[in-house]
Amino acid sequence: MSQESGVRGQGSGAQSTNLPIYQSTNSPIYQSTQKHTIIGTSPQRIEGREKITGAAQYVEIKRSPLAHAKILEIDVSKTKALPGVRVVITGEDYPGYTGLYLKDRTLFAMDRVRYVGDAVAAVAADSEEIAEQALDLIEVVYEELPPVFDPEFGASPAAPLLHPNLGDYECVPFILPQRGTNISNWFKVRKGDMEQGWAEADLVYEHKYRVPHIQHVPLETHVCQRNLIATALGIGHSQLRVITPHVGGGFGSKAGVSIEGAAVALAMHARGRPVKLRMTREEEFYTTFVRQGLVAYVKMGMTKDGRITAMQNRFYWDGGAYTEYGVNITRAAGYSGTGPYYVPNIHVDSFCVYTNHPIGGPMRGFGMAEMHFGIEQHIDQMAHQLGLDPVAVRLLNCLKEGDETLTGMIMHPTGLSQCIEKAAAAIGWQSSVGAGLAPAQGGRPQGIAPTSHKVRGKGLACMWKAPAMPPNPGSSATVRLNEDGAATVSIGGVDLGQGALTAMAQLAAEGLGVKIEDVRVNTVDTDYSPYEWQTVASRLTWSMGNAVLAAADNARTQILRTVADAWGEDINDLDIIEGQVVSYKTEEAIPLRDMVIYGLQRPDGTWIGGPVVGQGRFMPEYVTPLDPETGQGPRAVVHFTTGAQAVEVEVDTETGQVQVLKIVSAYDVGRAINPDMVKTQMEGGAVQGMSTALLERLILDHGVPRNPNFTDYRIATAVDAPLETENIIVEVPQDDGPFGARGVGEHPMVPTAPAIANAIFDAIGIRLDSLPITSERIWEELQQRAS
């Protein structure tokens, strides 16, 4: 059944078609309070269904059709009486709260629903038909409450409270909920003297930018996560086993729990019947994490020679109904809130705000793409107003080694300047790159002149991003040697298509001294795999890589000690090369297969050694707390990966269509463990960023998703991809990375949208401050300008 027919014209259970949405922070409008008794199939047809199948067992999930309402009654008596129904569960069965950073949600709604699609109950039955019939018999009585659909309004005292008990929720120490408000986290930076910064500036400019909700749309829909499910159900981690096969992408959407816990809860009551959760594509669009929306105010002061003197930014993050993960996105935006630039005087407020939208969560870039969309356009606008070259302005202000970041951290060695220069040169930027701050000619790089009705322009944007995580996320690994001398590596991180297994095999081979074809990396089984915090934050190459290197080194040390003892040699004269232990002193050699299981015999006939199993672990021990009032501290994060993208576009002035001709990506990755995979990450991220810039938006009408399908929600395909990409690796080693490596999985998506926006402005002189920058919007702007 279509989305629209599920919402409208279904009697008392349907949401009214004339319910107002809040439009302005100055004139709030609310829905009137109404009561709704929900019986039958119509309400949950808004969102489609989840089907959990296995051993003749089928599951349906009852969901809310309303964005915000009290649950007055849930009557499941008729459902339980239906023959063939095995299990019925509601929020009362599992009242425990769960959440990674802020425990603000339960598996099923308890006292109220907070977004269209909030899970209310689940039914498991012997057949799909019985399950659907059983679901129809569940009666839910709601009392509708005023909704919040705008984060800026949601942060104001006038907004209705969506989580009245926010002040009682459990959270980690670095998240700061504001009791009695809808602000689930408020991160502040206060540095320098703002009055002095504004006084020193020759130009002060402020502008507002908007970024909508979008979906991750991984080709494979959702599975489970062990830690949060175990916590929510009140069972020990050892009692919950998760076996992870190869997973088809995530982009952040699979970092937490959506409704996977329902599968475990149902299985616990199903008397041994296996239960498997399968999200439909429609559900994937809005009942799992979506990327948070953002309203950003950027204010900047700049001297006539291009030096940034002050920056004051306010970020209102549309966190949705529950913000257990979104609160840390807000924090990451706060401690990164100036972009990768040195600014002496800074005032940043980053608010995570509850709304009655789908649950906002992590997406590739973790808030950086949204935040940089405004900052990187803002720098371009100010450069043009002052008659300066935007590339040269960035080179003047970008962070260099030894600069102080906005939180007081001293910047580690970084190749950002090289990234800017290389990206600009590769795109053919001809206005004053590397030659001071001479004005660009008319804001258009030389040689880019309009021809016919198609005109071209070039744009550039920078970025930085740290692994957004707690201060103590751990990684562990084992390296086990087998009878044939090959190594088996066990890790806890998941390969989502980013090449983690290959990178770990390379690190283990290099660290141990064997050929890469003699290394096998296991996929995850929580009964046997070592611990890994999460597969997020572009951290596996760095963090898990350090653990794998430590495990390989531990195994290598065991081997060399055994050989040194058996041969009577100094361990420093021994090495492992291509699977053989060699002596530089005697030139003797022995294959690993001859000694890593059964050991070696000493000259006196006794034996030494035995099975070799190396263990390794890594956890950063140097991240410091930040002052909650100023955001200042010695080391806010482990490190930043920096980079730049340059884009050339062609705009058809008759239709508004944008063709991306070329994207150049340049990133400082510290050390490229696998250069080919690094470049494919750059290419894939740039195309995904282009898709969000030009095409993507989750349309929410009074909280109801209107385009939860690939027909109405467009993503870039091969037809839309840039005609040319160029990917440039810059290597300035990271002191704590394996062989100097830093992560680069998320970063290539971050600067693409502002780079494209800057290129469109360069081509046609039109600046669009919200996403997506569709051909329709460009055409409308061109028509308005012409008239």
PDB file of N, CA, C and O in Angstrom, residues 100-129:
ATOM      1  N   LEU A 100      24.117   4.434  23.218  1.00  0.00           N
ATOM      2  CA  LEU A 100      25.570   4.386  23.302  1.00  0.00           C
ATOM      3  C   LEU A 100      26.120   5.501  24.185  1.00  0.00           C
ATOM      4  O   LEU A 100      26.923   5.258  25.080  1.00  0.00           O
ATOM      5  N   TYR A 101      25.689   6.723  23.948  1.00  0.00           N
ATOM      6  CA  TYR A 101      26.187   7.872  24.710  1.00  0.00           C
ATOM      7  C   TYR A 101      25.140   8.431  25.670  1.00  0.00           C
ATOM      8  O   TYR A 101      25.483   9.003  26.695  1.00  0.00           O
ATOM      9  N   LEU A 102      23.873   8.287  25.294  1.00  0.00           N
ATOM     10  CA  LEU A 102      22.766   8.770  26.113  1.00  0.00           C
ATOM     11  C   LEU A 102      21.668   7.717  26.060  1.00  0.00           C
ATOM     12  O   LEU A 102      21.168   7.389  24.988  1.00  0.00           O
ATOM     13  N   LYS A 103      21.306   7.187  27.199  1.00  0.00           N
ATOM     14  CA  LYS A 103      20.288   6.139  27.238  1.00  0.00           C
ATOM     15  C   LYS A 103      18.905   6.784  27.294  1.00  0.00           C
ATOM     16  O   LYS A 103      18.357   7.041  28.370  1.00  0.00           O
ATOM     17  N   ASP A 104      18.334   7.008  26.104  1.00  0.00           N
ATOM     18  CA  ASP A 104      17.067   7.726  26.036  1.00  0.00           C
ATOM     19  C   ASP A 104      15.981   6.966  25.281  1.00  0.00           C
ATOM     20  O   ASP A 104      14.927   7.539  24.988  1.00  0.00           O
ATOM     21  N   ARG A 105      16.220   5.680  24.963  1.00  0.00           N
ATOM     22  CA  ARG A 105      15.205   4.963  24.185  1.00  0.00           C
ATOM     23  C   ARG A 105      15.051   3.531  24.675  1.00  0.00           C
ATOM     24  O   ARG A 105      15.974   2.943  25.245  1.00  0.00           O
ATOM     25  N   THR A 106      13.862   3.001  24.478  1.00  0.00           N
ATOM     26  CA  THR A 106      13.557   1.613  24.789  1.00  0.00           C
ATOM     27  C   THR A 106      13.305   0.864  23.482  1.00  0.00           C
ATOM     28  O   THR A 106      13.141   1.468  22.421  1.00  0.00           O
ATOM     29  N   LEU A 107      13.269  -0.467  23.552  1.00  0.00           N
ATOM     30  CA  LEU A 107      13.038  -1.243  22.336  1.00  0.00           C
ATOM     31  C   LEU A 107      11.688  -0.923  21.713  1.00  0.00           C
ATOM     32  O   LEU A 107      11.551  -0.870  20.482  1.00  0.00           O
ATOM     33  N   PHE A 108      10.675  -0.736  22.558  1.00  0.00           N
ATOM     34  CA  PHE A 108       9.341  -0.351  22.105  1.00  0.00           C
ATOM     35  C   PHE A 108       8.888   0.862  22.917  1.00  0.00           C
ATOM     36  O   PHE A 108       9.249   1.008  24.074  1.00  0.00           O
ATOM     37  N   ALA A 109       8.114   1.713  22.275  1.00  0.00           N
ATOM     38  CA  ALA A 109       7.636   2.922  22.941  1.00  0.00           C
ATOM     39  C   ALA A 109       6.870   2.558  24.203  1.00  0.00           C
ATOM     40  O   ALA A 109       6.095   1.603  24.225  1.00  0.00           O
ATOM     41  N   MET A 110       7.073   3.352  25.233  1.00  0.00           N
ATOM     42  CA  MET A 110       6.416   3.091  26.514  1.00  0.00           C
ATOM     43  C   MET A 110       5.255   4.061  26.739  1.00  0.00           C
ATOM     44  O   MET A 110       4.115   3.776  26.402  1.00  0.00           O
ATOM     45  N   ASP A 111       5.552   5.233  27.249  1.00  0.00           N
ATOM     46  CA  ASP A 111       4.491   6.180  27.593  1.00  0.00           C
ATOM     47  C   ASP A 111       4.030   7.003  26.405  1.00  0.00           C
ATOM     48  O   ASP A 111       2.905   7.489  26.375  1.00  0.00           O
ATOM     49  N   ARG A 112       4.896   7.190  25.408  1.00  0.00           N
ATOM     50  CA  ARG A 112       4.523   8.009  24.269  1.00  0.00           C
ATOM     51  C   ARG A 112       5.302   7.580  23.035  1.00  0.00           C
ATOM     52  O   ARG A 112       6.344   6.925  23.129  1.00  0.00           O
ATOM     53  N   VAL A 113       4.774   7.946  21.875  1.00  0.00           N
ATOM     54  CA  VAL A 113       5.496   7.767  20.617  1.00  0.00           C
ATOM     55  C   VAL A 113       6.038   9.124  20.220  1.00  0.00           C
ATOM     56  O   VAL A 113       5.412  10.164  20.479  1.00  0.00           O
ATOM     57  N   ARG A 114       7.203   9.113  19.528  1.00  0.00           N
ATOM     58  CA  ARG A 114       7.880  10.378  19.258  1.00  0.00           C
ATOM     59  C   ARG A 114       8.219  10.594  17.785  1.00  0.00           C
ATOM     60  O   ARG A 114       8.812  11.609  17.453  1.00  0.00           O
ATOM     61  N   TYR A 115       7.876   9.638  16.934  1.00  0.00           N
ATOM     62  CA  TYR A 115       8.029   9.875  15.504  1.00  0.00           C
ATOM     63  C   TYR A 115       7.153   8.887  14.745  1.00  0.00           C
ATOM     64  O   TYR A 115       6.758   7.843  15.284  1.00  0.00           O
ATOM     65  N   VAL A 116       6.824   9.232  13.526  1.00  0.00           N
ATOM     66  CA  VAL A 116       6.037   8.340  12.686  1.00  0.00           C
ATOM     67  C   VAL A 116       6.889   7.111  12.369  1.00  0.00           C
ATOM     68  O   VAL A 116       7.916   7.213  11.700  1.00  0.00           O
ATOM     69  N   GLY A 117       6.456   5.965  12.871  1.00  0.00           N
ATOM     70  CA  GLY A 117       7.224   4.744  12.720  1.00  0.00           C
ATOM     71  C   GLY A 117       7.774   4.204  14.024  1.00  0.00           C
ATOM     72  O   GLY A 117       8.367   3.122  14.038  1.00  0.00           O
ATOM     73  N   ASP A 118       7.579   4.925  15.119  1.00  0.00           N
ATOM     74  CA  ASP A 118       8.024   4.433  16.427  1.00  0.00           C
ATOM     75  C   ASP A 118       7.379   3.079  16.701  1.00  0.00           C
ATOM     76  O   ASP A 118       6.161   2.916  16.579  1.00  0.00           O
ATOM     77  N   ALA A 119       8.187   2.082  17.073  1.00  0.00           N
ATOM     78  CA  ALA A 119       7.681   0.730  17.302  1.00  0.00           C
ATOM     79  C   ALA A 119       6.887   0.675  18.601  1.00  0.00           C
ATOM     80  O   ALA A 119       7.333   1.161  19.639  1.00  0.00           O
ATOM     81  N   VAL A 120       5.698   0.056  18.529  1.00  0.00           N
ATOM     82  CA  VAL A 120       4.810  -0.024  19.678  1.00  0.00           C
ATOM     83  C   VAL A 120       4.664  -1.459  20.178  1.00  0.00           C
ATOM     84  O   VAL A 120       4.606  -1.700  21.377  1.00  0.00           O
ATOM     85  N   ALA A 121       4.609  -2.424  19.265  1.00  0.00           N
ATOM     86  CA  ALA A 121       4.428  -3.832  19.643  1.00  0.00           C
ATOM     87  C   ALA A 121       4.925  -4.710  18.509  1.00  0.00           C
ATOM     88  O   ALA A 121       5.136  -4.244  17.384  1.00  0.00           O
ATOM     89  N   ALA A 122       5.108  -6.000  18.822  1.00  0.00           N
ATOM     90  CA  ALA A 122       5.517  -6.965  17.811  1.00  0.00           C
ATOM     91  C   ALA A 122       4.777  -8.277  18.029  1.00  0.00           C
ATOM     92  O   ALA A 122       4.452  -8.643  19.163  1.00  0.00           O
ATOM     93  N   VAL A 123       4.519  -8.961  16.927  1.00  0.00           N
ATOM     94  CA  VAL A 123       3.791 -10.229  16.951  1.00  0.00           C
ATOM     95  C   VAL A 123       4.582 -11.262  16.167  1.00  0.00           C
ATOM     96  O   VAL A 123       5.079 -10.977  15.071  1.00  0.00           O
ATOM     97  N   ALA A 124       4.702 -12.466  16.725  1.00  0.00           N
ATOM     98  CA  ALA A 124       5.294 -13.595  16.013  1.00  0.00           C
ATOM     99  C   ALA A 124       4.225 -14.687  15.910  1.00  0.00           C
ATOM    100  O   ALA A 124       3.563 -15.013  16.893  1.00  0.00           O
ATOM    101  N   ALA A 125       4.077 -15.237  14.708  1.00  0.00           N
ATOM    102  CA  ALA A 125       3.021 -16.232  14.481  1.00  0.00           C
ATOM    103  C   ALA A 125       3.513 -17.296  13.517  1.00  0.00           C
ATOM    104  O   ALA A 125       4.588 -17.194  12.931  1.00  0.00           O
ATOM    105  N   ASP A 126       2.687 -18.340  13.352  1.00  0.00           N
ATOM    106  CA  ASP A 126       3.087 -19.499  12.554  1.00  0.00           C
ATOM    107  C   ASP A 126       3.087 -19.234  11.056  1.00  0.00           C
ATOM    108  O   ASP A 126       3.671 -20.003  10.297  1.00  0.00           O
ATOM    109  N   SER A 127       2.398 -18.209  10.632  1.00  0.00           N
ATOM    110  CA  SER A 127       2.384 -17.888   9.209  1.00  0.00           C
ATOM    111  C   SER A 127       2.321 -16.383   9.050  1.00  0.00           C
ATOM    112  O   SER A 127       1.937 -15.652   9.973  1.00  0.00           O
ATOM    113  N   GLU A 128       2.680 -15.949   7.868  1.00  0.00           N
ATOM    114  CA  GLU A 128       2.636 -14.527   7.589  1.00  0.00           C
ATOM    115  C   GLU A 128       1.211 -13.997   7.672  1.00  0.00           C
ATOM    116  O   GLU A 128       0.966 -12.900   8.203  1.00  0.00           O
ATOM    117  N   GLU A 129       0.268 -14.778   7.187  1.00  0.00           N
ATOM    118  CA  GLU A 129      -1.121 -14.343   7.202  1.00  0.00           C
ATOM    119  C   GLU A 129      -1.635 -14.167   8.630  1.00  0.00           C
ATOM    120  O   GLU A 129      -2.337 -13.202   8.950  1.00  0.00           O
TER     121      GLU A 129
END
